[in-house]
Coordinates of C-alpha atoms in Angstrom, one line a residue:
X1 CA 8.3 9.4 -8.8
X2 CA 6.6 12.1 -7.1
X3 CA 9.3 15.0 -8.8
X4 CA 8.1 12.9 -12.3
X5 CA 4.2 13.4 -11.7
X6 CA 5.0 17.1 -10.4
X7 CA 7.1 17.9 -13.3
X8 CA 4.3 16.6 -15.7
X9 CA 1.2 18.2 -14.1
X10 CA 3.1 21.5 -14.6
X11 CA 3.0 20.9 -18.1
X12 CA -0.5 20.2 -18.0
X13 CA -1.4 23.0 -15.8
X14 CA 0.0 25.4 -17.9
X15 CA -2.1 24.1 -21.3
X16 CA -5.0 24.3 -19.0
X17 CA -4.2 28.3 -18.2
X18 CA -3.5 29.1 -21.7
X19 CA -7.3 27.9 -23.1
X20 CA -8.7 29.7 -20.0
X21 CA -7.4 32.7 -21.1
X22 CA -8.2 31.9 -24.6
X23 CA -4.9 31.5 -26.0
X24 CA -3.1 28.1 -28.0
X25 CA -1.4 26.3 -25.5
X26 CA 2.6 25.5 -26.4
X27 CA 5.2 23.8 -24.8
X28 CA 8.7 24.9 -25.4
X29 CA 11.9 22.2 -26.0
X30 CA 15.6 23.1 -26.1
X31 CA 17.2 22.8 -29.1
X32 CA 19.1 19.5 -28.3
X33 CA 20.7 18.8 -31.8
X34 CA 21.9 22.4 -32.1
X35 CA 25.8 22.6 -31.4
X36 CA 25.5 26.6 -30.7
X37 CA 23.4 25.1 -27.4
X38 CA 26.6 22.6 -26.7
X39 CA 29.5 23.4 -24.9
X40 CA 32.9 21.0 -23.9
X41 CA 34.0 20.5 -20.4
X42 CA 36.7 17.7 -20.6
X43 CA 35.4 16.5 -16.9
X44 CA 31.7 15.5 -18.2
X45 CA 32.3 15.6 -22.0
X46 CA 29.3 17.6 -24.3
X47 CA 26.8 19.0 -21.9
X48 CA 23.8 21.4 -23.1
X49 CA 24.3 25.3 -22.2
X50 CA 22.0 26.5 -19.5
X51 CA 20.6 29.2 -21.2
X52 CA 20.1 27.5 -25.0
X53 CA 18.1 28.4 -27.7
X54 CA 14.7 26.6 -27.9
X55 CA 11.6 25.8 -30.2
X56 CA 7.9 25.8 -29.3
X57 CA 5.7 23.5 -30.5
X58 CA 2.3 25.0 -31.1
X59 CA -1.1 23.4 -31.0
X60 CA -2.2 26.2 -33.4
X61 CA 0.0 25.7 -36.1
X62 CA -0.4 23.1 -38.9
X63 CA 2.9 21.7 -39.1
X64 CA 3.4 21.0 -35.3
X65 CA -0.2 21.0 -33.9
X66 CA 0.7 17.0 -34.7
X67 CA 3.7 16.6 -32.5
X68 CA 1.8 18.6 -29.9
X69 CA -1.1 16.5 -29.4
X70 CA 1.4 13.1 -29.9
X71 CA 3.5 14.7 -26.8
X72 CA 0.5 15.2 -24.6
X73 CA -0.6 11.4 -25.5
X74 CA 2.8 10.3 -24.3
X75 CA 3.2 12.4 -21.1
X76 CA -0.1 10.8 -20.6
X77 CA 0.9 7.7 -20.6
X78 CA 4.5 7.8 -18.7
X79 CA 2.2 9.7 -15.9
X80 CA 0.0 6.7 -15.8
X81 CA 3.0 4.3 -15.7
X82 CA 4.8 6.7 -13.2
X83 CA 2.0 6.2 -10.9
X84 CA 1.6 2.1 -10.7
X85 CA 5.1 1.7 -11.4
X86 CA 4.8 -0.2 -14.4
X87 CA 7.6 0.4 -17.4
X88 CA 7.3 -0.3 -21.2
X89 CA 10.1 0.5 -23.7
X90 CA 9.9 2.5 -26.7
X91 CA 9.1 -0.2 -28.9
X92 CA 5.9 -0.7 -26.8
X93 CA 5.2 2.8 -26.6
X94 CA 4.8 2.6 -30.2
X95 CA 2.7 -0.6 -30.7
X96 CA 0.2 0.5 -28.8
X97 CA -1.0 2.7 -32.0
X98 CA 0.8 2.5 -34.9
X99 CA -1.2 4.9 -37.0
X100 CA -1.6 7.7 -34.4
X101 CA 2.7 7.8 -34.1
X102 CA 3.8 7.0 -37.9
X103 CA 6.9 5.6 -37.1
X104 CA 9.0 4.0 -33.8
X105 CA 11.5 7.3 -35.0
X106 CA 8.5 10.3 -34.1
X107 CA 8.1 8.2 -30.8
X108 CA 11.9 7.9 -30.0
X109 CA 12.7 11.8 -30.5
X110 CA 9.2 12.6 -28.5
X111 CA 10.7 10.6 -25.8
X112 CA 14.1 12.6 -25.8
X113 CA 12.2 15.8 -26.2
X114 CA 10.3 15.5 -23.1
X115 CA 13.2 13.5 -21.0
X116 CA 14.8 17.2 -21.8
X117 CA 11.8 19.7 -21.1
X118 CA 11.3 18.1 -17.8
X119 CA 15.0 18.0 -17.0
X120 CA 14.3 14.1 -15.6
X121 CA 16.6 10.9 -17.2
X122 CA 14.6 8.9 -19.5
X123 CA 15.0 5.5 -17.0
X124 CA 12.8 8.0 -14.8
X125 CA 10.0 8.2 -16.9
X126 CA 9.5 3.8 -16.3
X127 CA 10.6 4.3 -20.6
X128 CA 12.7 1.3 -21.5
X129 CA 15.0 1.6 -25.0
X130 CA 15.3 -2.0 -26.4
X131 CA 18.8 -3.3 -25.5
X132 CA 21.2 -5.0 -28.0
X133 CA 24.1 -4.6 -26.7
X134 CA 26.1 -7.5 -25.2
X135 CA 28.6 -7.8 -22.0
X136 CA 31.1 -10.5 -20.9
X137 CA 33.8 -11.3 -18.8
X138 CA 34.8 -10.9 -14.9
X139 CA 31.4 -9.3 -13.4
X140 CA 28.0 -10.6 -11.9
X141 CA 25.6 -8.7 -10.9
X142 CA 21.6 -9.0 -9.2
X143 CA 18.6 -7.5 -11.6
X144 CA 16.3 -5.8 -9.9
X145 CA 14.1 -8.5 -10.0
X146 CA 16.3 -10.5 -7.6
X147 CA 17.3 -12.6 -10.7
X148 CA 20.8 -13.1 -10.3
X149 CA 23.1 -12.5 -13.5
X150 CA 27.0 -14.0 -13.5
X151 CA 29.1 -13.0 -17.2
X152 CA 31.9 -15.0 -16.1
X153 CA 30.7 -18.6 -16.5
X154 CA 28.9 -17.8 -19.7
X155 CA 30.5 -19.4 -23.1
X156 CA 28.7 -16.8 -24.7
X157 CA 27.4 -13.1 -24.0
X158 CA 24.8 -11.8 -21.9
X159 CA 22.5 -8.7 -23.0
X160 CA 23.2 -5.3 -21.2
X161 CA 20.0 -5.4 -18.8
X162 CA 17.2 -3.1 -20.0
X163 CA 16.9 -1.3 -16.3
X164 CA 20.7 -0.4 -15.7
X165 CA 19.5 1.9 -13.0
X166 CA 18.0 -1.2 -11.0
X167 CA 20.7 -3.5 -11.1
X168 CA 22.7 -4.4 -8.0
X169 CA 25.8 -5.8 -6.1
X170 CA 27.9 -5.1 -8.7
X171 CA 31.2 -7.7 -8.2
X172 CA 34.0 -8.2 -10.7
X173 CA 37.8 -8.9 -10.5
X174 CA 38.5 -7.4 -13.5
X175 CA 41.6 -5.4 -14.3
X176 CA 40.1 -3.1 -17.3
X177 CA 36.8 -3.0 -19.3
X178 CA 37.4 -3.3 -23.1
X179 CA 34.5 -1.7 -25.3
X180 CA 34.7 -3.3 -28.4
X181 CA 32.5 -1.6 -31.4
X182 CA 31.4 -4.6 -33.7
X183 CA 29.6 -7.7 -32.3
X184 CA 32.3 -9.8 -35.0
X185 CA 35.3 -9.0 -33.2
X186 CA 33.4 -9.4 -29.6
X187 CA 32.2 -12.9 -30.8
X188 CA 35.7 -13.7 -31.7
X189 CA 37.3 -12.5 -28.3
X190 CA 35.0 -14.4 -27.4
X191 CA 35.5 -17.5 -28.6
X192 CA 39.6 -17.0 -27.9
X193 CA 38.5 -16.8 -24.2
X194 CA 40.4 -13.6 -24.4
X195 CA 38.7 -12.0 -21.3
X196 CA 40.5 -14.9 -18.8
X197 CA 43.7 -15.3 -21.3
X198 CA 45.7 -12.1 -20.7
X199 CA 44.0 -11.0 -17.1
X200 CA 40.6 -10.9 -16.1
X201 CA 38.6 -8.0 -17.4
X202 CA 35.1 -6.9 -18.8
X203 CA 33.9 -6.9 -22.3
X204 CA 31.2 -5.0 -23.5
X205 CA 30.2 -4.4 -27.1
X206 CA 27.4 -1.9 -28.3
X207 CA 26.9 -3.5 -31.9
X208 CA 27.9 -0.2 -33.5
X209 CA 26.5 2.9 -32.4
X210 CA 25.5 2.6 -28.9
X211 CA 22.0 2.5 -27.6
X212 CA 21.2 4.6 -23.9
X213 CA 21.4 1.0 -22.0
X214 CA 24.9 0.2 -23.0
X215 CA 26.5 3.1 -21.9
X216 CA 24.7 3.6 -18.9
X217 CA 26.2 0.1 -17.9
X218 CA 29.5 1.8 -19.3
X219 CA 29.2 4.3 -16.8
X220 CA 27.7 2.3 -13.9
X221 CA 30.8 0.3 -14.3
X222 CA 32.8 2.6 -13.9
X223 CA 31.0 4.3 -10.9
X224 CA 31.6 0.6 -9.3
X225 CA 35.1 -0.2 -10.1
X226 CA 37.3 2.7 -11.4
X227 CA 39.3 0.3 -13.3
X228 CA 40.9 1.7 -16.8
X229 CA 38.1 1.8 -19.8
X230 CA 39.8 0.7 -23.2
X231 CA 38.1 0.6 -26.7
X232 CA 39.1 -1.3 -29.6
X233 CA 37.2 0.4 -32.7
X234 CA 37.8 0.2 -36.5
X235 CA 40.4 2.7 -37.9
X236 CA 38.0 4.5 -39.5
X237 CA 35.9 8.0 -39.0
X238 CA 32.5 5.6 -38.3
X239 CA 34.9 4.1 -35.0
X240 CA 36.1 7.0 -34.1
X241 CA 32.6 9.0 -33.6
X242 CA 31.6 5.9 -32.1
X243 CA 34.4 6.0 -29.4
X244 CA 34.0 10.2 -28.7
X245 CA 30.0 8.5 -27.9
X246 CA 31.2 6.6 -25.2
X247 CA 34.0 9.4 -24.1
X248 CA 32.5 12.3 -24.8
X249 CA 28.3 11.8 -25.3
X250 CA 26.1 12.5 -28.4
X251 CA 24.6 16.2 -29.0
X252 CA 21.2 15.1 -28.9
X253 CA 21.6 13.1 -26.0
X254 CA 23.5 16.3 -23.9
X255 CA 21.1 16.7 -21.7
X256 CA 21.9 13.9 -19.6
X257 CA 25.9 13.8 -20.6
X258 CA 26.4 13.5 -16.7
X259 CA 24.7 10.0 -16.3
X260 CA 26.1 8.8 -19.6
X261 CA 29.7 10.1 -20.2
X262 CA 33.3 8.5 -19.2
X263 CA 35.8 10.9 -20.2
X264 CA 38.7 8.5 -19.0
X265 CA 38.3 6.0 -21.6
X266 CA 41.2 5.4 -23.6
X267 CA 41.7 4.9 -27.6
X268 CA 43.5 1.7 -27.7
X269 CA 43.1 0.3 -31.0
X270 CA 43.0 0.1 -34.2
X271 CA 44.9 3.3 -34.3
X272 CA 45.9 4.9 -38.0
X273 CA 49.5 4.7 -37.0
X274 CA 49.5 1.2 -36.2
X275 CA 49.0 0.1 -39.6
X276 CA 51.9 1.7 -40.5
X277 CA 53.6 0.2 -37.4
X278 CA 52.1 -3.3 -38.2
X279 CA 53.2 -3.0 -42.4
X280 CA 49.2 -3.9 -42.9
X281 CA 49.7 -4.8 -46.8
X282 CA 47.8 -1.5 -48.6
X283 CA 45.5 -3.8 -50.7
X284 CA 44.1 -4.9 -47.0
X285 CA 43.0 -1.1 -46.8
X286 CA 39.9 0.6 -47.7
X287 CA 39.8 4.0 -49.7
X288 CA 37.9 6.7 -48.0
X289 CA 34.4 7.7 -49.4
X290 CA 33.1 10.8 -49.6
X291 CA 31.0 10.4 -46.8
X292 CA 34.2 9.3 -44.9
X293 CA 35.9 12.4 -46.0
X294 CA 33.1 14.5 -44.6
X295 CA 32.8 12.7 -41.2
X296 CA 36.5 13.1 -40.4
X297 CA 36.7 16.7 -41.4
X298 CA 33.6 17.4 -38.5
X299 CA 35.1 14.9 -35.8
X300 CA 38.3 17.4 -36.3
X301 CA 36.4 20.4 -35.8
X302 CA 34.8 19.0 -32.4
X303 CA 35.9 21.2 -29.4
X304 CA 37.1 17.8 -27.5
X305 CA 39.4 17.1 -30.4
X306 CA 42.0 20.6 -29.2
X307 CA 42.7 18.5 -25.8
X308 CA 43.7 14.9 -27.3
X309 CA 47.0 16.1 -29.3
X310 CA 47.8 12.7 -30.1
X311 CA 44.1 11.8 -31.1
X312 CA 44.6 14.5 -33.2
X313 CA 48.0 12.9 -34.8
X314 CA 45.6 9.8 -35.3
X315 CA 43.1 12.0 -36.9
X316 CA 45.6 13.6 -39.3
X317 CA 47.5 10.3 -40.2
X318 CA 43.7 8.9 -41.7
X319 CA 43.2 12.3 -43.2
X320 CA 46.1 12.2 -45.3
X321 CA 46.5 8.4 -46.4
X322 CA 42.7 8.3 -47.1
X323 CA 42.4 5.0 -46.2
X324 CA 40.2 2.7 -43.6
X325 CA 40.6 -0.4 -42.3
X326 CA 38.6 -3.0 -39.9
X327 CA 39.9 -4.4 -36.8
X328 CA 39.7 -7.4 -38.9
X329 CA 42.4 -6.6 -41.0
X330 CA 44.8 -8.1 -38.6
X331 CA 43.7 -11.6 -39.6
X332 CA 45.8 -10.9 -42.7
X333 CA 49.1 -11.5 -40.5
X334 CA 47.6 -14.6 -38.2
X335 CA 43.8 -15.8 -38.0
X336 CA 44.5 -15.0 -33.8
X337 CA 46.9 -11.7 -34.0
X338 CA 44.4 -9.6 -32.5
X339 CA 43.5 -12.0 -28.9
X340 CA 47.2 -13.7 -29.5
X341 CA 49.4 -10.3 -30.2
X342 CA 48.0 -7.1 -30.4
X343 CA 45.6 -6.4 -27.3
X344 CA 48.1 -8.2 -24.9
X345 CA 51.2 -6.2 -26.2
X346 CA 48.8 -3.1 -26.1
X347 CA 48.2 -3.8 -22.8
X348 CA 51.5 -4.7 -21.3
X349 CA 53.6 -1.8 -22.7
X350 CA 50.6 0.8 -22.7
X351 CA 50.0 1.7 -25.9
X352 CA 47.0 4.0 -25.4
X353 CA 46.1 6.8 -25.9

């Protein structure tokens, strides 16, 4: 905490020297979202550049004087927190005045933006996201509040915990962790009791895109076990980016790819060439969109795509059929294929990639 309130009185030391000297104070960002300040090491996955390109943000200048004085209000705020060890999450952050921030978007991005100019993890700054993902299976675990958490008993899912960072005596039996993109198909592993059927493992689903929480509990789990890291996704470009999140990391979370980032996971399903495989019936399929067309053609330009030749098989099968599908397309051979046949026979004979 002490590196936190150091790193923040810089910032406000530095304001303070520029109006004695008479000049606009401005605090300088790196360009996170820029992919000219991203580069690809396969052992951390997209990490920022040391020496990247950045933007100031001006208190004398109309159209950021704004976002200055809104940054100031917020480092204010974590440096308060920071020092009587209290936390809040975004969502709070944003409550507590509604017309000064606009939206909970401006406060998000603010958050990120100084996270990155004071080179410190988000968790550090006592900032909370709101959590929605969901874990199950083979692992218990203590919350830093002593309140002790157990995934294995539960019928149905517990939420990732908001403070990954504080949880504790980490336990699980489990033989692989399945990440599993939609909270449908979870649900329905779910309720197949998949997680104990085939061998015990670890489910974890981020509802989509994943927030910060989910795939620090991702990584955390894999700092604590080192067991294999599967995902099941749709078979679609909106799956696939969702996966290289998880593998790989987002560019405007590269900052911090080294706390967030599993580069081990593995693409188990729904691959493109398993709906040829599986003779999925054509009118089952989905036609690309536009959009579609335009996400696949960016994923294959990604520097991470060069070392996954077979991801890049994968890639080219969906670029040339132009068609999608969702994991639940495999109800149209049995209503339990996917817990029944096609994760265990993935599983047993390893077909990964």
């Amino acid at each position: 905490s002490s590196e936190v309130l150091e790193a923040i009185e810089n910032v406000i030391q530095s304001v303070f020297q520029s109006l004695a000297q008479n000049k606009a104070p401005v605090l300088t960002v790196a360009n996170r979202t820029d992919w000219r300040n991203i580069e690809f090491k396969d052992s951390v996955g997209l990490r920022m550049i040391p020496r990247c390109t950045a933007k100031q943000i001006r208190s004398d200048c109309p159209q950021s004087a704004k976002r200055f004085a809104l940054m100031l209000k917020i480092l204010s705020m974590i440096y308060k927190m920071v020092q009587s060890n209290t936390y809040a999450t975004k969502r709070d952050i944003y409550y507590s005045d509604t017309l000064l921030f606009g939206s909970q978007s401006v406060v998000d991005q603010i958050i990120n933006d100084i996270s990155c100019m004071l080179k410190i993890p988000r968790r550090s700054l006592h900032v909370l996201s709101t959590t929605k993902g969901f874990v199950a299976g083979n692992l218990s675990y203590t919350e830093e509040d002593g309140t002790k958490v157990n995934c294995t008993c539960s019928a149905t899912a517990v939420t990732v915990p908001s403070n990954v960072q504080g949880i504790k005596n980490l336990t699980s039996h489990a033989k692989f962790i399945l990440i599993v993109e939609k909270d449908a198909t979870f649900q329905r592993l779910l309720d197949d009791d998949f997680f104990n059927k085939v061998s015990p493992c670890i489910m974890i689903t981020g509802r989509g895109i994943p927030d910060l929480n989910t795939r620090l509990l991702v990584r955390k789990l894999w700092d604590s076990f080192q067991i294999p890291i599967f995902t099941l996704m749709d078979a679609d470009p909106h799956g696939v980016e969702i996966m290289c999140v998880y593998k790989y990391g987002s560019v405007s979370m590269s900052f911090e790819a080294h706390h967030l980032t599993v580069p081990s996971i593995k693409w188990l399903g729904l691959l493109p060439s398993d709906l040829q495989r599986l003779n999925i019936c054509k009118d089952a399929l989905i036609p690309f969109t536009k959009q579609d067309e335009n996400k696949l053609a960016s994923i294959q330009k990604r520097p991470y795509i060069d070392c996954q030749p077979l991801w890049k098989k994968e890639l080219e099968i969906m670029a040339a059929s132009k068609l999608k599908a969702e994991i639940q397309v495999l109800t149209s051979l049995s209503s339990d294929y996917l817990s029944r046949v096609y994760l265990p026979n993935k599983l047993q004979f390893g077909g990964w990639l």
